[in-house]
Amino acid sequence: MKSFSYADLAKATNGFSPDNLVGSGAYGSVYKGVLECETNGMIAVKVFNLDQLGAPKSFVAECEAFRNTRHHNLVRVISACSTWDNKGNDFKALIIEYMANGTLESWIYSETRRPLSLGSRLTIAVDIAAALDYLHDSCVPPIVHCDLKPSNVLLDDAMGARLSDFGLAKFLQSHNSSNTITCTSLAGPRGSIGYIAPEYGIGNMISTAGDVYSYGIVILEMLTGKWPTDVLFKNGLSLQKFVGNAFPEKICEILDPNIIGDEVVDHGNHAMVGMLSCIMQLVQLGLSCSTETPKDRPTMPDVYAEVSAIKREYSALRVKE
């Protein structure tokens, strides 16, 4: 892993200029920058706000997670920097690949970007599922992301999705004692409001089923264009219940109207019927993943297989986007 100094990163980001700021979160800010040693030059620097309670622990968690993972649907970490700034204060940052198309959240709710097509939404759903399937089923010990939401899904030049922000990630205990890494108590942050599995609120241990729940909420959010914390959802009504109440007869009434665009009209009724079939299947998958009881949710390998099959069905329609 390459090594970078504070001066290197300050130079790359024009002194961490506000003009280079591309996002901020609970534990820090992300700046775009240029490093000559990188293939395309562009990088992103996530600078941790170490005065924020939990930020140093989040930095360690991200370093540990990325040290143990490698997958094309996870954001690539180029390096980590733990040093002092030019005033002698502690400085911690991650240098990651720059995602030119920003976050999934910015695409769902933007009034200036072109709307996401159904094909793009399906591709993103497949990519997120692939990332979680890898974390849950291929990593030893398994890793639970614990903070899946649209702002933590980044989109590359080809609109492929990469999962980012492992600051709350937890390693589950391996069945092989030699690979055991301390798991999960629920002390500390548990995720983001609207995406946290309901069982976490009653003291259950963190599990892969929690990520499945968050995935289901993200799917329903992509389909409806509604935040799970929308003012509409009160007095016991949630995004999951809102969609469930409309499914299947009234589902078209609550979909993001941009999902089925003018291109479907050009392809005629066959394309429309095929698209609606894919949408119905995706809604059902989102509802299944976000069911209240953990044991009733599918596993991520099953989810990945199912959403991939929906994507293949859609691709066979040959809808021009």
Short mmCIF file of C-alpha atoms in Angstrom, two decimals:
data_model
loop_
_atom_site.label_atom_id
_atom_site.label_comp_id
_atom_site.label_asym_id
_atom_site.label_seq_id
_atom_site.Cartn_x
_atom_site.Cartn_y
_atom_site.Cartn_z
CA MET A 1 0.00 0.00 0.00
CA LYS A 2 1.36 3.42 -0.98
CA SER A 3 2.24 5.88 1.76
CA PHE A 4 1.15 9.52 1.71
CA SER A 5 1.98 12.40 4.05
CA TYR A 6 -0.32 15.16 5.24
CA ALA A 7 1.47 17.51 2.84
CA ASP A 8 0.79 15.15 -0.08
CA LEU A 9 -2.93 15.10 0.66
CA ALA A 10 -3.14 18.85 1.33
CA LYS A 11 -1.49 19.51 -2.03
CA ALA A 12 -3.75 17.02 -3.80
CA THR A 13 -6.92 18.68 -2.45
CA ASN A 14 -5.80 22.33 -2.75
CA GLY A 15 -5.42 22.56 1.01
CA PHE A 16 -8.66 20.70 1.64
CA SER A 17 -10.44 23.53 -0.14
CA PRO A 18 -14.23 23.86 0.22
CA ASP A 19 -14.30 23.80 -3.58
CA ASN A 20 -12.99 20.22 -3.41
CA LEU A 21 -15.52 19.07 -0.82
CA VAL A 22 -17.78 16.39 -2.30
CA GLY A 23 -19.55 15.13 0.81
CA SER A 24 -19.63 14.93 4.58
CA GLY A 25 -20.92 12.49 7.14
CA ALA A 26 -21.09 11.80 10.85
CA TYR A 27 -17.37 11.20 11.22
CA GLY A 28 -15.72 13.37 8.60
CA SER A 29 -15.59 14.96 5.17
CA VAL A 30 -14.62 13.74 1.71
CA TYR A 31 -12.56 15.83 -0.71
CA LYS A 32 -11.72 15.15 -4.33
CA GLY A 33 -8.10 15.56 -5.35
CA VAL A 34 -5.39 14.74 -7.82
CA LEU A 35 -2.40 12.46 -7.23
CA GLU A 36 0.01 12.06 -10.12
CA CYS A 37 0.89 8.52 -9.06
CA GLU A 38 -2.68 7.30 -9.70
CA THR A 39 -3.70 5.97 -13.11
CA ASN A 40 -6.37 8.57 -13.84
CA GLY A 41 -5.08 11.07 -11.29
CA MET A 42 -8.35 11.55 -9.45
CA ILE A 43 -8.73 10.38 -5.87
CA ALA A 44 -11.02 11.04 -2.92
CA VAL A 45 -9.69 11.78 0.57
CA LYS A 46 -11.90 10.97 3.53
CA VAL A 47 -10.69 13.10 6.44
CA PHE A 48 -11.91 12.01 9.86
CA ASN A 49 -13.14 14.59 12.37
CA LEU A 50 -11.28 13.22 15.37
CA ASP A 51 -13.12 15.56 17.76
CA GLN A 52 -16.31 13.64 16.99
CA LEU A 53 -16.97 10.82 19.44
CA GLY A 54 -16.53 7.51 17.62
CA ALA A 55 -14.49 8.89 14.70
CA PRO A 56 -11.13 7.34 15.71
CA LYS A 57 -12.83 3.97 16.18
CA SER A 58 -14.52 4.37 12.81
CA PHE A 59 -11.14 4.97 11.14
CA VAL A 60 -9.77 1.77 12.67
CA ALA A 61 -12.87 -0.19 11.64
CA GLU A 62 -12.58 1.00 8.04
CA CYS A 63 -8.87 0.15 7.89
CA GLU A 64 -9.52 -3.31 9.32
CA ALA A 65 -12.39 -4.01 6.92
CA PHE A 66 -10.54 -2.90 3.82
CA ARG A 67 -7.43 -4.81 4.86
CA ASN A 68 -9.49 -7.99 4.78
CA THR A 69 -11.60 -7.41 1.66
CA ARG A 70 -11.20 -7.10 -2.10
CA HIS A 71 -14.16 -7.06 -4.46
CA HIS A 72 -15.07 -5.05 -7.56
CA ASN A 73 -18.28 -3.82 -5.93
CA LEU A 74 -16.46 -2.39 -2.90
CA VAL A 75 -14.78 1.00 -3.14
CA ARG A 76 -11.04 0.50 -3.47
CA VAL A 77 -8.94 2.01 -0.70
CA ILE A 78 -5.60 3.21 -2.08
CA SER A 79 -4.01 4.01 1.26
CA ALA A 80 -4.56 5.15 4.83
CA CYS A 81 -2.83 8.08 6.50
CA SER A 82 -2.36 8.44 10.25
CA THR A 83 -0.07 11.35 11.12
CA TRP A 84 -0.15 15.00 12.26
CA ASP A 85 -1.33 18.04 10.35
CA ASN A 86 0.71 21.23 9.92
CA LYS A 87 -0.46 22.45 13.34
CA GLY A 88 0.60 19.28 15.15
CA ASN A 89 -2.92 17.88 15.56
CA ASP A 90 -3.75 14.22 14.99
CA PHE A 91 -4.77 13.58 11.40
CA LYS A 92 -6.38 10.44 10.00
CA ALA A 93 -7.61 9.94 6.46
CA LEU A 94 -8.40 7.30 3.88
CA ILE A 95 -7.38 7.74 0.25
CA ILE A 96 -9.94 6.03 -1.97
CA GLU A 97 -10.76 5.78 -5.65
CA TYR A 98 -12.79 8.70 -6.92
CA MET A 99 -16.32 7.88 -8.09
CA ALA A 100 -17.25 10.47 -10.70
CA ASN A 101 -21.00 9.83 -10.53
CA GLY A 102 -21.30 10.43 -6.80
CA THR A 103 -23.76 8.69 -4.52
CA LEU A 104 -26.89 6.70 -5.27
CA GLU A 105 -28.74 9.10 -2.98
CA SER A 106 -27.85 12.05 -5.23
CA TRP A 107 -29.31 10.22 -8.24
CA ILE A 108 -32.54 9.16 -6.54
CA TYR A 109 -33.38 12.68 -5.38
CA SER A 110 -31.65 14.96 -7.89
CA GLU A 111 -33.72 17.44 -9.86
CA THR A 112 -30.87 18.12 -12.28
CA ARG A 113 -29.48 14.67 -13.15
CA ARG A 114 -31.23 12.49 -15.71
CA PRO A 115 -33.62 10.02 -14.02
CA LEU A 116 -32.36 6.51 -13.34
CA SER A 117 -33.88 3.98 -15.73
CA LEU A 118 -35.23 0.67 -14.51
CA GLY A 119 -32.20 -1.01 -16.07
CA SER A 120 -29.83 1.24 -14.10
CA ARG A 121 -31.73 0.61 -10.87
CA LEU A 122 -31.55 -3.14 -11.46
CA THR A 123 -27.82 -2.99 -12.18
CA ILE A 124 -27.25 -1.04 -8.97
CA ALA A 125 -29.40 -3.51 -7.01
CA VAL A 126 -27.37 -6.42 -8.39
CA ASP A 127 -24.06 -4.70 -7.60
CA ILE A 128 -25.04 -3.94 -3.99
CA ALA A 129 -26.24 -7.53 -3.55
CA ALA A 130 -22.94 -8.83 -4.96
CA ALA A 131 -20.99 -6.74 -2.45
CA LEU A 132 -23.07 -7.91 0.52
CA ASP A 133 -23.01 -11.52 -0.66
CA TYR A 134 -19.21 -11.31 -0.74
CA LEU A 135 -19.01 -9.78 2.75
CA HIS A 136 -21.43 -12.27 4.27
CA ASP A 137 -20.52 -15.47 2.45
CA SER A 138 -16.95 -15.19 1.14
CA CYS A 139 -15.11 -13.31 3.89
CA VAL A 140 -13.68 -15.21 6.85
CA PRO A 141 -14.92 -14.18 9.32
CA PRO A 142 -18.10 -12.77 7.75
CA ILE A 143 -18.44 -8.99 7.77
CA VAL A 144 -21.66 -7.10 8.48
CA HIS A 145 -21.63 -3.62 6.94
CA CYS A 146 -24.15 -2.16 9.43
CA ASP A 147 -24.72 1.10 7.54
CA LEU A 148 -26.12 0.35 4.10
CA LYS A 149 -27.98 3.36 2.67
CA PRO A 150 -27.97 5.23 -0.65
CA SER A 151 -25.40 7.80 0.51
CA ASN A 152 -22.94 4.93 1.13
CA VAL A 153 -23.37 3.52 -2.38
CA LEU A 154 -21.06 5.22 -4.91
CA LEU A 155 -21.43 5.06 -8.69
CA ASP A 156 -18.54 4.75 -11.12
CA ASP A 157 -18.23 6.07 -14.69
CA ALA A 158 -20.36 3.20 -16.04
CA MET A 159 -22.99 3.64 -13.28
CA GLY A 160 -21.79 0.50 -11.55
CA ALA A 161 -22.30 0.54 -7.78
CA ARG A 162 -19.56 0.32 -5.14
CA LEU A 163 -20.30 -0.08 -1.45
CA SER A 164 -18.38 2.35 0.77
CA ASP A 165 -18.05 3.54 4.38
CA PHE A 166 -17.15 0.63 6.63
CA GLY A 167 -16.91 2.76 9.74
CA LEU A 168 -19.59 0.75 11.55
CA ALA A 169 -18.71 -2.64 10.06
CA LYS A 170 -18.49 -5.63 12.40
CA PHE A 171 -16.71 -8.95 12.07
CA LEU A 172 -18.82 -11.92 13.09
CA GLN A 173 -17.29 -14.72 15.10
CA SER A 174 -15.98 -17.45 12.84
CA HIS A 175 -16.92 -21.06 13.46
CA ASN A 176 -13.20 -21.73 13.25
CA SER A 177 -11.82 -20.52 16.57
CA SER A 178 -8.46 -19.70 15.02
CA ASN A 179 -10.18 -17.09 12.84
CA THR A 180 -12.29 -15.59 15.60
CA ILE A 181 -12.43 -11.82 15.74
CA THR A 182 -14.41 -10.16 18.46
CA CYS A 183 -17.97 -9.59 17.37
CA THR A 184 -20.61 -7.33 17.91
CA SER A 185 -22.17 -6.11 20.91
CA LEU A 186 -24.53 -3.28 20.21
CA ALA A 187 -22.57 -0.71 22.15
CA GLY A 188 -22.09 2.36 20.02
CA PRO A 189 -23.69 3.31 16.70
CA ARG A 190 -25.88 0.74 15.00
CA GLY A 191 -26.55 2.36 11.63
CA SER A 192 -28.73 5.11 10.23
CA ILE A 193 -32.33 5.88 11.15
CA GLY A 194 -34.72 4.40 8.63
CA TYR A 195 -32.33 1.66 7.58
CA ILE A 196 -31.60 -0.03 10.93
CA ALA A 197 -33.11 -3.48 11.37
CA PRO A 198 -35.90 -3.35 13.99
CA GLU A 199 -34.39 -6.17 16.06
CA TYR A 200 -31.39 -3.97 16.87
CA GLY A 201 -33.73 -1.66 18.74
CA ILE A 202 -34.64 -4.43 21.18
CA GLY A 203 -31.07 -5.46 21.91
CA ASN A 204 -30.50 -8.29 19.45
CA MET A 205 -26.96 -9.03 18.33
CA ILE A 206 -25.78 -7.72 14.98
CA SER A 207 -26.14 -10.27 12.20
CA THR A 208 -26.08 -10.54 8.43
CA ALA A 209 -29.90 -10.37 8.54
CA GLY A 210 -29.57 -6.72 9.56
CA ASP A 211 -27.80 -5.92 6.28
CA VAL A 212 -30.51 -7.81 4.39
CA TYR A 213 -33.13 -5.58 6.01
CA SER A 214 -31.23 -2.43 5.01
CA TYR A 215 -30.90 -3.78 1.47
CA GLY A 216 -34.66 -4.26 1.28
CA ILE A 217 -35.26 -0.68 2.38
CA VAL A 218 -32.80 0.63 -0.22
CA ILE A 219 -34.62 -1.36 -2.94
CA LEU A 220 -38.00 0.08 -1.90
CA GLU A 221 -36.49 3.56 -1.74
CA MET A 222 -35.07 3.20 -5.27
CA LEU A 223 -38.47 2.10 -6.58
CA THR A 224 -40.61 4.74 -4.85
CA GLY A 225 -38.21 7.69 -4.66
CA LYS A 226 -39.19 8.17 -1.02
CA TRP A 227 -36.89 8.46 1.99
CA PRO A 228 -37.65 5.92 4.74
CA THR A 229 -37.74 8.98 7.03
CA ASP A 230 -40.24 10.86 4.84
CA VAL A 231 -42.81 12.92 6.78
CA LEU A 232 -45.44 10.65 5.25
CA PHE A 233 -44.22 7.82 7.49
CA LYS A 234 -45.64 8.41 10.96
CA ASN A 235 -48.16 6.87 13.34
CA GLY A 236 -46.82 3.38 12.68
CA LEU A 237 -46.61 3.74 8.90
CA SER A 238 -43.18 2.88 7.48
CA LEU A 239 -41.82 2.70 3.94
CA GLN A 240 -42.10 -1.09 4.11
CA LYS A 241 -45.76 -0.93 5.20
CA PHE A 242 -46.52 1.82 2.68
CA VAL A 243 -45.27 -0.36 -0.18
CA GLY A 244 -46.79 -3.52 1.29
CA ASN A 245 -50.23 -1.88 1.50
CA ALA A 246 -50.06 -0.99 -2.21
CA PHE A 247 -48.70 -4.35 -3.40
CA PRO A 248 -49.68 -5.70 -5.83
CA GLU A 249 -52.86 -4.00 -7.09
CA LYS A 250 -51.88 -0.36 -6.52
CA ILE A 251 -48.13 -0.60 -6.82
CA CYS A 252 -47.97 1.57 -9.96
CA GLU A 253 -49.57 4.42 -8.01
CA ILE A 254 -46.61 4.69 -5.62
CA LEU A 255 -43.69 4.02 -7.98
CA ASP A 256 -41.23 6.75 -8.91
CA PRO A 257 -42.84 7.94 -12.18
CA ASN A 258 -39.41 8.07 -13.84
CA ILE A 259 -38.98 4.28 -13.70
CA ILE A 260 -41.06 3.59 -16.78
CA GLY A 261 -39.97 6.17 -19.34
CA ASP A 262 -40.97 7.08 -22.87
CA GLU A 263 -38.70 4.40 -24.30
CA VAL A 264 -41.20 1.73 -23.19
CA VAL A 265 -43.96 3.28 -25.28
CA ASP A 266 -41.69 2.97 -28.33
CA HIS A 267 -41.32 -0.77 -27.70
CA GLY A 268 -45.02 -1.41 -27.29
CA ASN A 269 -47.08 -3.49 -24.90
CA HIS A 270 -44.67 -6.45 -24.72
CA ALA A 271 -41.95 -4.29 -23.20
CA MET A 272 -44.40 -2.71 -20.76
CA VAL A 273 -45.67 -6.08 -19.54
CA GLY A 274 -42.10 -7.36 -19.18
CA MET A 275 -40.97 -4.29 -17.25
CA LEU A 276 -43.95 -4.47 -14.90
CA SER A 277 -43.13 -8.12 -14.23
CA CYS A 278 -39.56 -7.17 -13.29
CA ILE A 279 -40.78 -4.32 -11.10
CA MET A 280 -43.25 -6.59 -9.29
CA GLN A 281 -40.52 -9.13 -8.61
CA LEU A 282 -38.17 -6.43 -7.34
CA VAL A 283 -40.85 -4.98 -5.06
CA GLN A 284 -41.56 -8.43 -3.67
CA LEU A 285 -37.85 -8.96 -3.04
CA GLY A 286 -37.60 -5.61 -1.26
CA LEU A 287 -40.58 -6.48 0.94
CA SER A 288 -39.20 -9.93 1.71
CA CYS A 289 -35.81 -8.53 2.72
CA SER A 290 -37.34 -5.85 4.95
CA THR A 291 -39.78 -8.06 6.82
CA GLU A 292 -39.74 -7.42 10.56
CA THR A 293 -38.61 -10.86 11.75
CA PRO A 294 -34.95 -11.67 10.95
CA LYS A 295 -35.48 -15.41 10.47
CA ASP A 296 -38.11 -14.69 7.79
CA ARG A 297 -35.66 -12.74 5.61
CA PRO A 298 -33.76 -14.45 2.79
CA THR A 299 -29.98 -14.79 2.99
CA MET A 300 -27.79 -12.57 0.86
CA PRO A 301 -26.69 -15.41 -1.47
CA ASP A 302 -30.36 -16.09 -2.21
CA VAL A 303 -31.05 -12.37 -2.66
CA TYR A 304 -28.11 -12.01 -5.04
CA ALA A 305 -29.30 -14.98 -7.11
CA GLU A 306 -32.86 -13.63 -7.27
CA VAL A 307 -32.03 -10.05 -8.19
CA SER A 308 -29.56 -11.30 -10.82
CA ALA A 309 -32.35 -13.41 -12.36
CA ILE A 310 -34.64 -10.34 -12.46
CA LYS A 311 -31.88 -8.38 -14.18
CA ARG A 312 -31.44 -11.13 -16.79
CA GLU A 313 -35.19 -11.14 -17.45
CA TYR A 314 -35.11 -7.39 -17.96
CA SER A 315 -32.08 -7.58 -20.27
CA ALA A 316 -33.92 -10.08 -22.47
CA LEU A 317 -36.54 -7.41 -23.19
CA ARG A 318 -33.87 -5.39 -25.03
CA VAL A 319 -35.36 -2.07 -23.93
CA LYS A 320 -33.31 0.81 -25.33
CA GLU A 321 -32.30 3.25 -22.58
#
